[in-house]
Amino acid sequence: MQLFSIEYISLVVGFLILLIGIWGILTRKNILKMVIGFSLFDTGTHIIIVALGYVKNKTAPILNQPGLQTDTAHKIVDPVPQALVLTAIVIGLGVTALMLVYAMKLHNEKKTLNIQNYKDLKW
């Protein structure tokens, strides 16, 4: 295994995007910046899952060639991580849209997006 192979590069990039997203969620005071941080966290998670499911020199599980009909278990990659990422992308898009609608509602009521100006639920 090489240090600069596509698996390692994508894992490192995924972890960096995930950490930037966590930093954005925890340190920003603007609700929209927090939503962007959540989206970055979600994208970093997707990249990590795809990088972990990648297997070098294997093909997609589409059995349309005669050579793939025999000994297919050693020639194809597992499609489950890719299916999970596709599902997670759709769910993440829905959650992001819901957070943006909620932020818009908060802005319409309080005329600000700064989280420190909301005193309603603080104890």
mmCIF file of N, CA and C in Angstrom:
data_model
loop_
_atom_site.group_PDB
_atom_site.id
_atom_site.type_symbol
_atom_site.label_atom_id
_atom_site.label_comp_id
_atom_site.label_asym_id
_atom_site.label_seq_id
_atom_site.Cartn_x
_atom_site.Cartn_y
_atom_site.Cartn_z
ATOM 1 N N MET A 1 0.828 -1.182 0.000
ATOM 2 C CA MET A 1 0.000 0.000 0.000
ATOM 3 C C MET A 1 0.877 1.252 0.000
ATOM 4 N N GLN A 2 0.545 2.151 -0.853
ATOM 5 C CA GLN A 2 1.299 3.392 -0.929
ATOM 6 C C GLN A 2 0.694 4.420 0.009
ATOM 7 N N LEU A 3 1.519 5.331 0.465
ATOM 8 C CA LEU A 3 1.057 6.365 1.373
ATOM 9 C C LEU A 3 0.190 7.395 0.650
ATOM 10 N N PHE A 4 0.452 7.633 -0.625
ATOM 11 C CA PHE A 4 -0.290 8.635 -1.367
ATOM 12 C C PHE A 4 -1.273 7.993 -2.335
ATOM 13 N N SER A 5 -1.878 6.888 -1.955
ATOM 14 C CA SER A 5 -2.883 6.260 -2.802
ATOM 15 C C SER A 5 -4.219 6.973 -2.604
ATOM 16 N N ILE A 6 -5.139 6.695 -3.478
ATOM 17 C CA ILE A 6 -6.431 7.384 -3.466
ATOM 18 C C ILE A 6 -7.218 7.097 -2.188
ATOM 19 N N GLU A 7 -7.039 5.910 -1.599
ATOM 20 C CA GLU A 7 -7.759 5.583 -0.369
ATOM 21 C C GLU A 7 -7.330 6.493 0.777
ATOM 22 N N TYR A 8 -6.018 6.662 0.928
ATOM 23 C CA TYR A 8 -5.510 7.475 2.030
ATOM 24 C C TYR A 8 -5.793 8.959 1.820
ATOM 25 N N ILE A 9 -5.663 9.406 0.597
ATOM 26 C CA ILE A 9 -5.936 10.818 0.318
ATOM 27 C C ILE A 9 -7.402 11.133 0.598
ATOM 28 N N SER A 10 -8.307 10.268 0.158
ATOM 29 C CA SER A 10 -9.727 10.534 0.402
ATOM 30 C C SER A 10 -10.085 10.402 1.882
ATOM 31 N N LEU A 11 -9.440 9.495 2.595
ATOM 32 C CA LEU A 11 -9.680 9.398 4.044
ATOM 33 C C LEU A 11 -9.222 10.661 4.762
ATOM 34 N N VAL A 12 -8.051 11.160 4.412
ATOM 35 C CA VAL A 12 -7.538 12.370 5.057
ATOM 36 C C VAL A 12 -8.410 13.575 4.725
ATOM 37 N N VAL A 13 -8.810 13.701 3.466
ATOM 38 C CA VAL A 13 -9.679 14.816 3.072
ATOM 39 C C VAL A 13 -11.025 14.712 3.775
ATOM 40 N N GLY A 14 -11.570 13.502 3.865
ATOM 41 C CA GLY A 14 -12.842 13.310 4.564
ATOM 42 C C GLY A 14 -12.750 13.696 6.025
ATOM 43 N N PHE A 15 -11.679 13.281 6.709
ATOM 44 C CA PHE A 15 -11.514 13.642 8.114
ATOM 45 C C PHE A 15 -11.294 15.142 8.295
ATOM 46 N N LEU A 16 -10.571 15.777 7.364
ATOM 47 C CA LEU A 16 -10.384 17.229 7.459
ATOM 48 C C LEU A 16 -11.703 17.971 7.294
ATOM 49 N N ILE A 17 -12.512 17.567 6.324
ATOM 50 C CA ILE A 17 -13.814 18.211 6.122
ATOM 51 C C ILE A 17 -14.710 17.964 7.327
ATOM 52 N N LEU A 18 -14.667 16.754 7.891
ATOM 53 C CA LEU A 18 -15.450 16.440 9.079
ATOM 54 C C LEU A 18 -15.028 17.320 10.257
ATOM 55 N N LEU A 19 -13.731 17.492 10.461
ATOM 56 C CA LEU A 19 -13.249 18.331 11.561
ATOM 57 C C LEU A 19 -13.590 19.801 11.360
ATOM 58 N N ILE A 20 -13.527 20.275 10.122
ATOM 59 C CA ILE A 20 -13.922 21.661 9.841
ATOM 60 C C ILE A 20 -15.406 21.847 10.134
ATOM 61 N N GLY A 21 -16.213 20.850 9.799
ATOM 62 C CA GLY A 21 -17.638 20.926 10.098
ATOM 63 C C GLY A 21 -17.915 20.949 11.588
ATOM 64 N N ILE A 22 -17.220 20.114 12.360
ATOM 65 C CA ILE A 22 -17.401 20.120 13.816
ATOM 66 C C ILE A 22 -16.968 21.467 14.397
ATOM 67 N N TRP A 23 -15.851 21.994 13.897
ATOM 68 C CA TRP A 23 -15.391 23.301 14.346
ATOM 69 C C TRP A 23 -16.431 24.377 14.040
ATOM 70 N N GLY A 24 -17.019 24.323 12.854
ATOM 71 C CA GLY A 24 -18.037 25.307 12.482
ATOM 72 C C GLY A 24 -19.295 25.200 13.329
ATOM 73 N N ILE A 25 -19.681 24.003 13.689
ATOM 74 C CA ILE A 25 -20.877 23.820 14.523
ATOM 75 C C ILE A 25 -20.633 24.342 15.931
ATOM 76 N N LEU A 26 -19.460 24.072 16.483
ATOM 77 C CA LEU A 26 -19.210 24.392 17.888
ATOM 78 C C LEU A 26 -18.743 25.823 18.139
ATOM 79 N N THR A 27 -18.138 26.487 17.178
ATOM 80 C CA THR A 27 -17.554 27.799 17.452
ATOM 81 C C THR A 27 -18.323 28.970 16.855
ATOM 82 N N ARG A 28 -19.162 28.751 15.892
ATOM 83 C CA ARG A 28 -19.872 29.851 15.246
ATOM 84 C C ARG A 28 -21.108 30.234 16.052
ATOM 85 N N LYS A 29 -21.459 31.508 16.014
ATOM 86 C CA LYS A 29 -22.638 32.015 16.720
ATOM 87 C C LYS A 29 -23.815 32.286 15.770
ATOM 88 N N ASN A 30 -23.555 32.319 14.480
ATOM 89 C CA ASN A 30 -24.597 32.551 13.492
ATOM 90 C C ASN A 30 -25.231 31.206 13.118
ATOM 91 N N ILE A 31 -26.540 31.159 13.085
ATOM 92 C CA ILE A 31 -27.248 29.902 12.829
ATOM 93 C C ILE A 31 -26.949 29.381 11.425
ATOM 94 N N LEU A 32 -26.852 30.253 10.434
ATOM 95 C CA LEU A 32 -26.554 29.801 9.074
ATOM 96 C C LEU A 32 -25.154 29.195 8.983
ATOM 97 N N LYS A 33 -24.209 29.760 9.696
ATOM 98 C CA LYS A 33 -22.861 29.187 9.706
ATOM 99 C C LYS A 33 -22.857 27.828 10.403
ATOM 100 N N MET A 34 -23.711 27.657 11.391
ATOM 101 C CA MET A 34 -23.834 26.360 12.054
ATOM 102 C C MET A 34 -24.438 25.321 11.100
ATOM 103 N N VAL A 35 -25.393 25.727 10.294
ATOM 104 C CA VAL A 35 -25.990 24.827 9.302
ATOM 105 C C VAL A 35 -24.952 24.436 8.250
ATOM 106 N N ILE A 36 -24.126 25.375 7.830
ATOM 107 C CA ILE A 36 -23.053 25.066 6.880
ATOM 108 C C ILE A 36 -22.054 24.097 7.514
ATOM 109 N N GLY A 37 -21.752 24.281 8.789
ATOM 110 C CA GLY A 37 -20.883 23.351 9.500
ATOM 111 C C GLY A 37 -21.466 21.949 9.548
ATOM 112 N N PHE A 38 -22.783 21.860 9.765
ATOM 113 C CA PHE A 38 -23.434 20.552 9.747
ATOM 114 C C PHE A 38 -23.332 19.918 8.367
ATOM 115 N N SER A 39 -23.510 20.688 7.324
ATOM 116 C CA SER A 39 -23.407 20.152 5.961
ATOM 117 C C SER A 39 -21.989 19.666 5.664
ATOM 118 N N LEU A 40 -20.989 20.399 6.132
ATOM 119 C CA LEU A 40 -19.602 19.955 5.948
ATOM 120 C C LEU A 40 -19.333 18.663 6.726
ATOM 121 N N PHE A 41 -19.850 18.582 7.945
ATOM 122 C CA PHE A 41 -19.707 17.369 8.745
ATOM 123 C C PHE A 41 -20.337 16.180 8.022
ATOM 124 N N ASP A 42 -21.509 16.397 7.464
ATOM 125 C CA ASP A 42 -22.228 15.347 6.731
ATOM 126 C C ASP A 42 -21.446 14.915 5.490
ATOM 127 N N THR A 43 -20.912 15.867 4.748
ATOM 128 C CA THR A 43 -20.138 15.556 3.549
ATOM 129 C C THR A 43 -18.850 14.813 3.889
ATOM 130 N N GLY A 44 -18.187 15.215 4.963
ATOM 131 C CA GLY A 44 -16.983 14.511 5.395
ATOM 132 C C GLY A 44 -17.267 13.069 5.769
ATOM 133 N N THR A 45 -18.399 12.843 6.417
ATOM 134 C CA THR A 45 -18.790 11.475 6.759
ATOM 135 C C THR A 45 -19.025 10.641 5.505
ATOM 136 N N HIS A 46 -19.657 11.220 4.507
ATOM 137 C CA HIS A 46 -19.897 10.497 3.246
ATOM 138 C C HIS A 46 -18.586 10.129 2.567
ATOM 139 N N ILE A 47 -17.647 11.051 2.538
ATOM 140 C CA ILE A 47 -16.358 10.773 1.900
ATOM 141 C C ILE A 47 -15.622 9.660 2.634
ATOM 142 N N ILE A 48 -15.688 9.673 3.950
ATOM 143 C CA ILE A 48 -15.014 8.632 4.739
ATOM 144 C C ILE A 48 -15.630 7.266 4.466
ATOM 145 N N ILE A 49 -16.949 7.179 4.411
ATOM 146 C CA ILE A 49 -17.602 5.891 4.168
ATOM 147 C C ILE A 49 -17.252 5.366 2.776
ATOM 148 N N VAL A 50 -17.251 6.234 1.776
ATOM 149 C CA VAL A 50 -16.892 5.800 0.424
ATOM 150 C C VAL A 50 -15.421 5.375 0.378
ATOM 151 N N ALA A 51 -14.551 6.097 1.078
ATOM 152 C CA ALA A 51 -13.129 5.738 1.087
ATOM 153 C C ALA A 51 -12.900 4.395 1.771
ATOM 154 N N LEU A 52 -13.651 4.108 2.815
ATOM 155 C CA LEU A 52 -13.503 2.822 3.487
ATOM 156 C C LEU A 52 -14.052 1.669 2.649
ATOM 157 N N GLY A 53 -15.045 1.952 1.809
ATOM 158 C CA GLY A 53 -15.619 0.912 0.971
ATOM 159 C C GLY A 53 -14.887 0.694 -0.341
ATOM 160 N N TYR A 54 -13.904 1.534 -0.645
ATOM 161 C CA TYR A 54 -13.163 1.419 -1.897
ATOM 162 C C TYR A 54 -12.183 0.258 -1.823
ATOM 163 N N VAL A 55 -12.168 -0.558 -2.858
ATOM 164 C CA VAL A 55 -11.217 -1.667 -2.962
ATOM 165 C C VAL A 55 -10.520 -1.539 -4.310
ATOM 166 N N LYS A 56 -9.196 -1.508 -4.283
ATOM 167 C CA LYS A 56 -8.416 -1.294 -5.497
ATOM 168 C C LYS A 56 -8.485 -2.522 -6.402
ATOM 169 N N ASN A 57 -8.519 -2.282 -7.702
ATOM 170 C CA ASN A 57 -8.532 -3.308 -8.753
ATOM 171 C C ASN A 57 -9.752 -4.215 -8.706
ATOM 172 N N LYS A 58 -10.865 -3.697 -8.242
ATOM 173 C CA LYS A 58 -12.119 -4.446 -8.292
ATOM 174 C C LYS A 58 -13.134 -3.609 -9.061
ATOM 175 N N THR A 59 -14.188 -4.248 -9.528
ATOM 176 C CA THR A 59 -15.161 -3.588 -10.376
ATOM 177 C C THR A 59 -16.497 -3.458 -9.661
ATOM 178 N N ALA A 60 -17.371 -2.679 -10.253
ATOM 179 C CA ALA A 60 -18.718 -2.517 -9.712
ATOM 180 C C ALA A 60 -19.489 -3.830 -9.847
ATOM 181 N N PRO A 61 -20.455 -4.073 -8.988
ATOM 182 C CA PRO A 61 -21.187 -5.347 -9.035
ATOM 183 C C PRO A 61 -22.236 -5.395 -10.141
ATOM 184 N N ILE A 62 -21.809 -5.191 -11.371
ATOM 185 C CA ILE A 62 -22.685 -5.299 -12.540
ATOM 186 C C ILE A 62 -22.180 -6.479 -13.356
ATOM 187 N N LEU A 63 -22.961 -7.503 -13.445
ATOM 188 C CA LEU A 63 -22.520 -8.750 -14.070
ATOM 189 C C LEU A 63 -22.973 -8.822 -15.518
ATOM 190 N N ASN A 64 -22.461 -7.958 -16.364
ATOM 191 C CA ASN A 64 -22.854 -7.956 -17.771
ATOM 192 C C ASN A 64 -21.767 -8.513 -18.690
ATOM 193 N N GLN A 65 -20.618 -8.881 -18.144
ATOM 194 C CA GLN A 65 -19.537 -9.436 -18.949
ATOM 195 C C GLN A 65 -19.391 -10.922 -18.625
ATOM 196 N N PRO A 66 -19.095 -11.741 -19.614
ATOM 197 C CA PRO A 66 -18.965 -13.176 -19.353
ATOM 198 C C PRO A 66 -17.842 -13.522 -18.383
ATOM 199 N N GLY A 67 -16.800 -12.735 -18.348
ATOM 200 C CA GLY A 67 -15.689 -13.016 -17.452
ATOM 201 C C GLY A 67 -16.042 -12.820 -15.982
ATOM 202 N N LEU A 68 -17.044 -11.995 -15.713
ATOM 203 C CA LEU A 68 -17.444 -11.754 -14.327
ATOM 204 C C LEU A 68 -18.402 -12.818 -13.797
ATOM 205 N N GLN A 69 -18.913 -13.676 -14.659
ATOM 206 C CA GLN A 69 -19.868 -14.684 -14.220
ATOM 207 C C GLN A 69 -19.210 -15.738 -13.333
ATOM 208 N N THR A 70 -17.929 -15.975 -13.539
ATOM 209 C CA THR A 70 -17.225 -16.976 -12.735
ATOM 210 C C THR A 70 -16.352 -16.278 -11.705
ATOM 211 N N ASP A 71 -16.366 -16.774 -10.498
ATOM 212 C CA ASP A 71 -15.543 -16.263 -9.411
ATOM 213 C C ASP A 71 -15.814 -14.777 -9.150
ATOM 214 N N THR A 72 -17.084 -14.429 -9.059
ATOM 215 C CA THR A 72 -17.459 -13.017 -8.909
ATOM 216 C C THR A 72 -17.117 -12.445 -7.542
ATOM 217 N N ALA A 73 -17.048 -13.269 -6.524
ATOM 218 C CA ALA A 73 -16.797 -12.744 -5.184
ATOM 219 C C ALA A 73 -15.419 -12.098 -5.075
ATOM 220 N N HIS A 74 -14.474 -12.521 -5.887
ATOM 221 C CA HIS A 74 -13.130 -11.962 -5.819
ATOM 222 C C HIS A 74 -12.910 -10.831 -6.814
ATOM 223 N N LYS A 75 -13.905 -10.524 -7.635
ATOM 224 C CA LYS A 75 -13.726 -9.513 -8.679
ATOM 225 C C LYS A 75 -14.568 -8.257 -8.471
ATOM 226 N N ILE A 76 -15.556 -8.302 -7.576
ATOM 227 C CA ILE A 76 -16.444 -7.142 -7.409
ATOM 228 C C ILE A 76 -16.280 -6.550 -6.023
ATOM 229 N N VAL A 77 -16.694 -5.317 -5.893
ATOM 230 C CA VAL A 77 -16.645 -4.594 -4.632
ATOM 231 C C VAL A 77 -18.031 -4.644 -3.981
ATOM 232 N N ASP A 78 -18.069 -4.530 -2.664
ATOM 233 C CA ASP A 78 -19.329 -4.571 -1.925
ATOM 234 C C ASP A 78 -20.129 -3.293 -2.198
ATOM 235 N N PRO A 79 -21.388 -3.387 -2.645
ATOM 236 C CA PRO A 79 -22.161 -2.187 -2.966
ATOM 237 C C PRO A 79 -22.843 -1.552 -1.766
ATOM 238 N N VAL A 80 -22.784 -2.159 -0.596
ATOM 239 C CA VAL A 80 -23.516 -1.637 0.565
ATOM 240 C C VAL A 80 -23.024 -0.258 1.005
ATOM 241 N N PRO A 81 -21.716 0.016 1.119
ATOM 242 C CA PRO A 81 -21.302 1.369 1.514
ATOM 243 C C PRO A 81 -21.775 2.450 0.540
ATOM 244 N N GLN A 82 -21.766 2.142 -0.748
ATOM 245 C CA GLN A 82 -22.230 3.121 -1.729
ATOM 246 C C GLN A 82 -23.725 3.374 -1.582
ATOM 247 N N ALA A 83 -24.496 2.320 -1.340
ATOM 248 C CA ALA A 83 -25.941 2.479 -1.144
ATOM 249 C C ALA A 83 -26.233 3.265 0.131
ATOM 250 N N LEU A 84 -25.463 3.017 1.181
ATOM 251 C CA LEU A 84 -25.656 3.759 2.426
ATOM 252 C C LEU A 84 -25.339 5.236 2.244
ATOM 253 N N VAL A 85 -24.303 5.540 1.486
ATOM 254 C CA VAL A 85 -23.945 6.941 1.258
ATOM 255 C C VAL A 85 -25.015 7.644 0.426
ATOM 256 N N LEU A 86 -25.542 6.970 -0.584
ATOM 257 C CA LEU A 86 -26.621 7.586 -1.374
ATOM 258 C C LEU A 86 -27.835 7.887 -0.512
ATOM 259 N N THR A 87 -28.183 6.959 0.372
ATOM 260 C CA THR A 87 -29.303 7.195 1.277
ATOM 261 C C THR A 87 -28.990 8.324 2.251
ATOM 262 N N ALA A 88 -27.771 8.358 2.770
ATOM 263 C CA ALA A 88 -27.381 9.404 3.713
ATOM 264 C C ALA A 88 -27.356 10.783 3.058
ATOM 265 N N ILE A 89 -27.010 10.852 1.784
ATOM 266 C CA ILE A 89 -27.026 12.141 1.082
ATOM 267 C C ILE A 89 -28.442 12.688 1.017
ATOM 268 N N VAL A 90 -29.397 11.833 0.707
ATOM 269 C CA VAL A 90 -30.796 12.268 0.621
ATOM 270 C C VAL A 90 -31.301 12.700 1.991
ATOM 271 N N ILE A 91 -30.992 11.934 3.020
ATOM 272 C CA ILE A 91 -31.425 12.294 4.373
ATOM 273 C C ILE A 91 -30.760 13.586 4.826
ATOM 274 N N GLY A 92 -29.466 13.748 4.538
ATOM 275 C CA GLY A 92 -28.761 14.972 4.900
ATOM 276 C C GLY A 92 -29.325 16.199 4.203
ATOM 277 N N LEU A 93 -29.721 16.032 2.947
ATOM 278 C CA LEU A 93 -30.342 17.143 2.227
ATOM 279 C C LEU A 93 -31.660 17.547 2.882
ATOM 280 N N GLY A 94 -32.454 16.568 3.281
ATOM 281 C CA GLY A 94 -33.721 16.867 3.950
ATOM 282 C C GLY A 94 -33.512 17.545 5.295
ATOM 283 N N VAL A 95 -32.542 17.080 6.066
ATOM 284 C CA VAL A 95 -32.268 17.681 7.375
ATOM 285 C C VAL A 95 -31.730 19.099 7.205
ATOM 286 N N THR A 96 -30.880 19.317 6.223
ATOM 287 C CA THR A 96 -30.360 20.661 5.964
ATOM 288 C C THR A 96 -31.475 21.606 5.554
ATOM 289 N N ALA A 97 -32.377 21.138 4.705
ATOM 290 C CA ALA A 97 -33.513 21.975 4.305
ATOM 291 C C ALA A 97 -34.383 22.313 5.509
ATOM 292 N N LEU A 98 -34.609 21.350 6.388
ATOM 293 C CA LEU A 98 -35.403 21.591 7.591
ATOM 294 C C LEU A 98 -34.718 22.607 8.507
ATOM 295 N N MET A 99 -33.404 22.503 8.661
ATOM 296 C CA MET A 99 -32.676 23.468 9.492
ATOM 297 C C MET A 99 -32.723 24.872 8.884
ATOM 298 N N LEU A 100 -32.643 24.967 7.563
ATOM 299 C CA LEU A 100 -32.710 26.286 6.923
ATOM 300 C C LEU A 100 -34.091 26.913 7.067
ATOM 301 N N VAL A 101 -35.141 26.105 6.973
ATOM 302 C CA VAL A 101 -36.498 26.623 7.169
ATOM 303 C C VAL A 101 -36.679 27.085 8.609
ATOM 304 N N TYR A 102 -36.137 26.316 9.548
ATOM 305 C CA TYR A 102 -36.225 26.703 10.957
ATOM 306 C C TYR A 102 -35.441 27.987 11.215
ATOM 307 N N ALA A 103 -34.282 28.133 10.596
ATOM 308 C CA ALA A 103 -33.499 29.361 10.746
ATOM 309 C C ALA A 103 -34.240 30.552 10.148
ATOM 310 N N MET A 104 -34.907 30.332 9.016
ATOM 311 C CA MET A 104 -35.698 31.409 8.414
ATOM 312 C C MET A 104 -36.852 31.823 9.325
ATOM 313 N N LYS A 105 -37.491 30.844 9.961
ATOM 314 C CA LYS A 105 -38.582 31.143 10.895
ATOM 315 C C LYS A 105 -38.066 31.913 12.107
ATOM 316 N N LEU A 106 -36.923 31.512 12.628
ATOM 317 C CA LEU A 106 -36.334 32.236 13.753
ATOM 318 C C LEU A 106 -35.969 33.661 13.363
ATOM 319 N N HIS A 107 -35.448 33.847 12.158
ATOM 320 C CA HIS A 107 -35.092 35.193 11.710
ATOM 321 C C HIS A 107 -36.330 36.061 11.540
ATOM 322 N N ASN A 108 -37.417 35.491 11.048
ATOM 323 C CA ASN A 108 -38.643 36.265 10.882
ATOM 324 C C ASN A 108 -39.229 36.694 12.223
ATOM 325 N N GLU A 109 -39.055 35.875 13.256
ATOM 326 C CA GLU A 109 -39.607 36.226 14.570
ATOM 327 C C GLU A 109 -38.702 37.177 15.351
ATOM 328 N N LYS A 110 -37.396 36.934 15.357
ATOM 329 C CA LYS A 110 -36.480 37.700 16.206
ATOM 330 C C LYS A 110 -35.646 38.722 15.439
ATOM 331 N N LYS A 111 -35.652 38.677 14.121
ATOM 332 C CA LYS A 111 -34.896 39.593 13.260
ATOM 333 C C LYS A 111 -33.384 39.497 13.464
ATOM 334 N N THR A 112 -32.910 38.342 13.902
ATOM 335 C CA THR A 112 -31.479 38.112 14.051
ATOM 336 C C THR A 112 -31.193 36.623 13.911
ATOM 337 N N LEU A 113 -29.969 36.290 13.521
ATOM 338 C CA LEU A 113 -29.544 34.898 13.443
ATOM 339 C C LEU A 113 -28.434 34.581 14.438
ATOM 340 N N ASN A 114 -28.095 35.550 15.295
ATOM 341 C CA ASN A 114 -27.076 35.333 16.314
ATOM 342 C C ASN A 114 -27.678 34.489 17.434
ATOM 343 N N ILE A 115 -27.047 33.372 17.743
ATOM 344 C CA ILE A 115 -27.586 32.435 18.712
ATOM 345 C C ILE A 115 -27.585 33.017 20.129
ATOM 346 N N GLN A 116 -26.739 33.996 20.396
ATOM 347 C CA GLN A 116 -26.694 34.588 21.730
ATOM 348 C C GLN A 116 -27.874 35.511 22.005
ATOM 349 N N ASN A 117 -28.597 35.921 20.991
ATOM 350 C CA ASN A 117 -29.750 36.807 21.182
ATOM 351 C C ASN A 117 -31.035 36.055 21.499
ATOM 352 N N TYR A 118 -30.995 34.755 21.491
ATOM 353 C CA TYR A 118 -32.180 33.944 21.787
ATOM 354 C C TYR A 118 -32.118 33.542 23.263
ATOM 355 N N LYS A 119 -32.971 34.115 24.064
ATOM 356 C CA LYS A 119 -32.970 33.859 25.504
ATOM 357 C C LYS A 119 -34.156 32.996 25.930
ATOM 358 N N ASP A 120 -35.011 32.593 25.000
ATOM 359 C CA ASP A 120 -36.260 31.916 25.337
ATOM 360 C C ASP A 120 -36.045 30.582 26.031
ATOM 361 N N LEU A 121 -35.117 29.770 25.564
ATOM 362 C CA LEU A 121 -34.942 28.431 26.088
ATOM 363 C C LEU A 121 -33.717 28.285 26.989
ATOM 364 N N LYS A 122 -33.104 29.372 27.379
ATOM 365 C CA LYS A 122 -31.956 29.299 28.269
ATOM 366 C C LYS A 122 -32.435 29.262 29.709
ATOM 367 N N TRP A 123 -31.731 28.530 30.571
ATOM 368 C CA TRP A 123 -32.149 28.459 31.980
ATOM 369 C C TRP A 123 -31.220 29.237 32.864
#
